[in-house]
């Protein structure tokens, strides 16, 4: 029986080594699914809290689930080290998110995308988020097409991508 073994490329190894050796703060994007169990949300919140305490600047979007947990943890640690980029205007965000988003210091709205579907606006928003980071941490399901596409695009841009699957 033969088995396929994925061998990392030299570029991938060099990129991972550089990330390990970097001692300063980084701009890290954290994105993920809206449909996240509460225990996973708590872990994501703790991770974002720890990353901000470590001096990292976090970038995320404003949806419920993963992104809400990121915002909660980062806000507890240092609100100045969090940027939230919305796919559309604040008015188009879910009611349960608006109160939390109103407390975010660095909030970017994309009202020009209000006429688009949420999926289209999210794709554009995720591209902007990736363009502002050095590293992407993503929490997704195997069917999370928009998020998986974002990860693929980030890898094409030679960003360090860490992908966690919920399923």
XYZ file of C-alpha atoms in Angstrom, residues 57-165:
109
model
C -2.578 43.550 17.569
C -5.667 41.526 16.598
C -7.835 42.085 13.548
C -11.238 40.410 13.184
C -14.722 40.953 11.856
C -17.901 41.684 13.777
C -20.083 38.607 13.542
C -21.401 36.480 16.375
C -19.601 33.283 17.367
C -15.846 33.234 16.776
C -15.422 36.933 16.037
C -17.488 37.962 19.050
C -15.298 35.783 21.280
C -12.160 37.378 19.800
C -13.558 40.849 20.480
C -14.506 39.957 24.051
C -11.050 38.613 24.915
C -9.145 41.428 23.224
C -11.324 44.118 24.828
C -10.596 42.654 28.263
C -6.846 42.726 27.636
C -6.378 46.038 25.761
C -9.050 47.586 23.495
C -6.379 49.630 21.681
C -4.830 46.443 20.263
C -8.015 45.380 18.463
C -9.301 46.385 15.039
C -12.699 45.165 13.878
C -13.513 45.419 10.175
C -17.176 44.961 9.323
C -18.299 43.516 5.983
C -21.067 46.129 5.821
C -22.271 49.097 7.887
C -22.902 48.804 11.617
C -26.654 49.051 10.964
C -26.507 45.826 8.939
C -24.917 43.846 11.796
C -27.018 41.526 13.968
C -28.729 43.323 16.843
C -26.896 41.161 19.419
C -23.533 42.297 17.985
C -24.162 46.046 17.804
C -23.783 46.728 21.542
C -20.409 44.971 21.666
C -19.263 46.657 18.443
C -20.219 50.065 19.816
C -17.462 49.666 22.420
C -14.707 48.876 19.897
C -12.136 51.681 19.592
C -10.897 50.819 16.074
C -14.039 49.934 14.106
C -14.068 50.013 10.289
C -17.446 49.958 8.536
C -17.876 49.104 4.863
C -21.200 50.763 4.088
C -20.382 50.621 0.369
C -21.025 46.847 0.616
C -24.553 47.191 2.047
C -26.094 46.408 -1.347
C -24.157 43.115 -1.581
C -25.164 39.797 -0.054
C -23.521 39.036 3.281
C -21.449 36.304 1.602
C -20.076 38.667 -1.024
C -19.428 41.406 1.534
C -17.711 38.916 3.846
C -15.361 37.764 1.083
C -14.296 41.365 0.418
C -13.982 42.050 4.153
C -11.872 38.950 4.764
C -9.490 40.034 1.997
C -9.060 43.406 3.693
C -8.457 41.734 7.051
C -5.822 39.399 5.576
C -4.098 42.325 3.850
C -3.622 43.957 7.277
C -2.106 40.957 9.072
C 1.052 38.883 9.179
C -0.689 35.747 10.407
C -4.195 34.293 10.102
C -5.787 32.024 12.675
C -9.066 30.594 11.416
C -11.749 28.456 13.063
C -13.976 26.734 10.508
C -16.022 23.734 9.491
C -15.090 21.716 6.410
C -18.133 23.296 4.679
C -17.095 26.897 5.537
C -16.343 27.805 1.923
C -15.782 31.549 2.454
C -13.391 30.971 5.365
C -11.494 28.200 3.574
C -11.134 30.432 0.511
C -9.786 33.183 2.787
C -7.190 30.751 4.168
C -6.132 29.736 0.654
C -5.771 33.384 -0.397
C -3.741 34.146 2.744
C -1.391 31.250 1.981
C -0.976 32.543 -1.592
C 0.125 35.860 -0.048
C 2.675 33.943 2.037
C 0.898 34.658 5.322
C 1.291 32.168 8.133
C -2.066 30.366 8.353
C -3.291 28.217 11.224
C -6.608 26.520 10.534
C -8.653 24.789 13.230
C -11.653 22.652 12.259
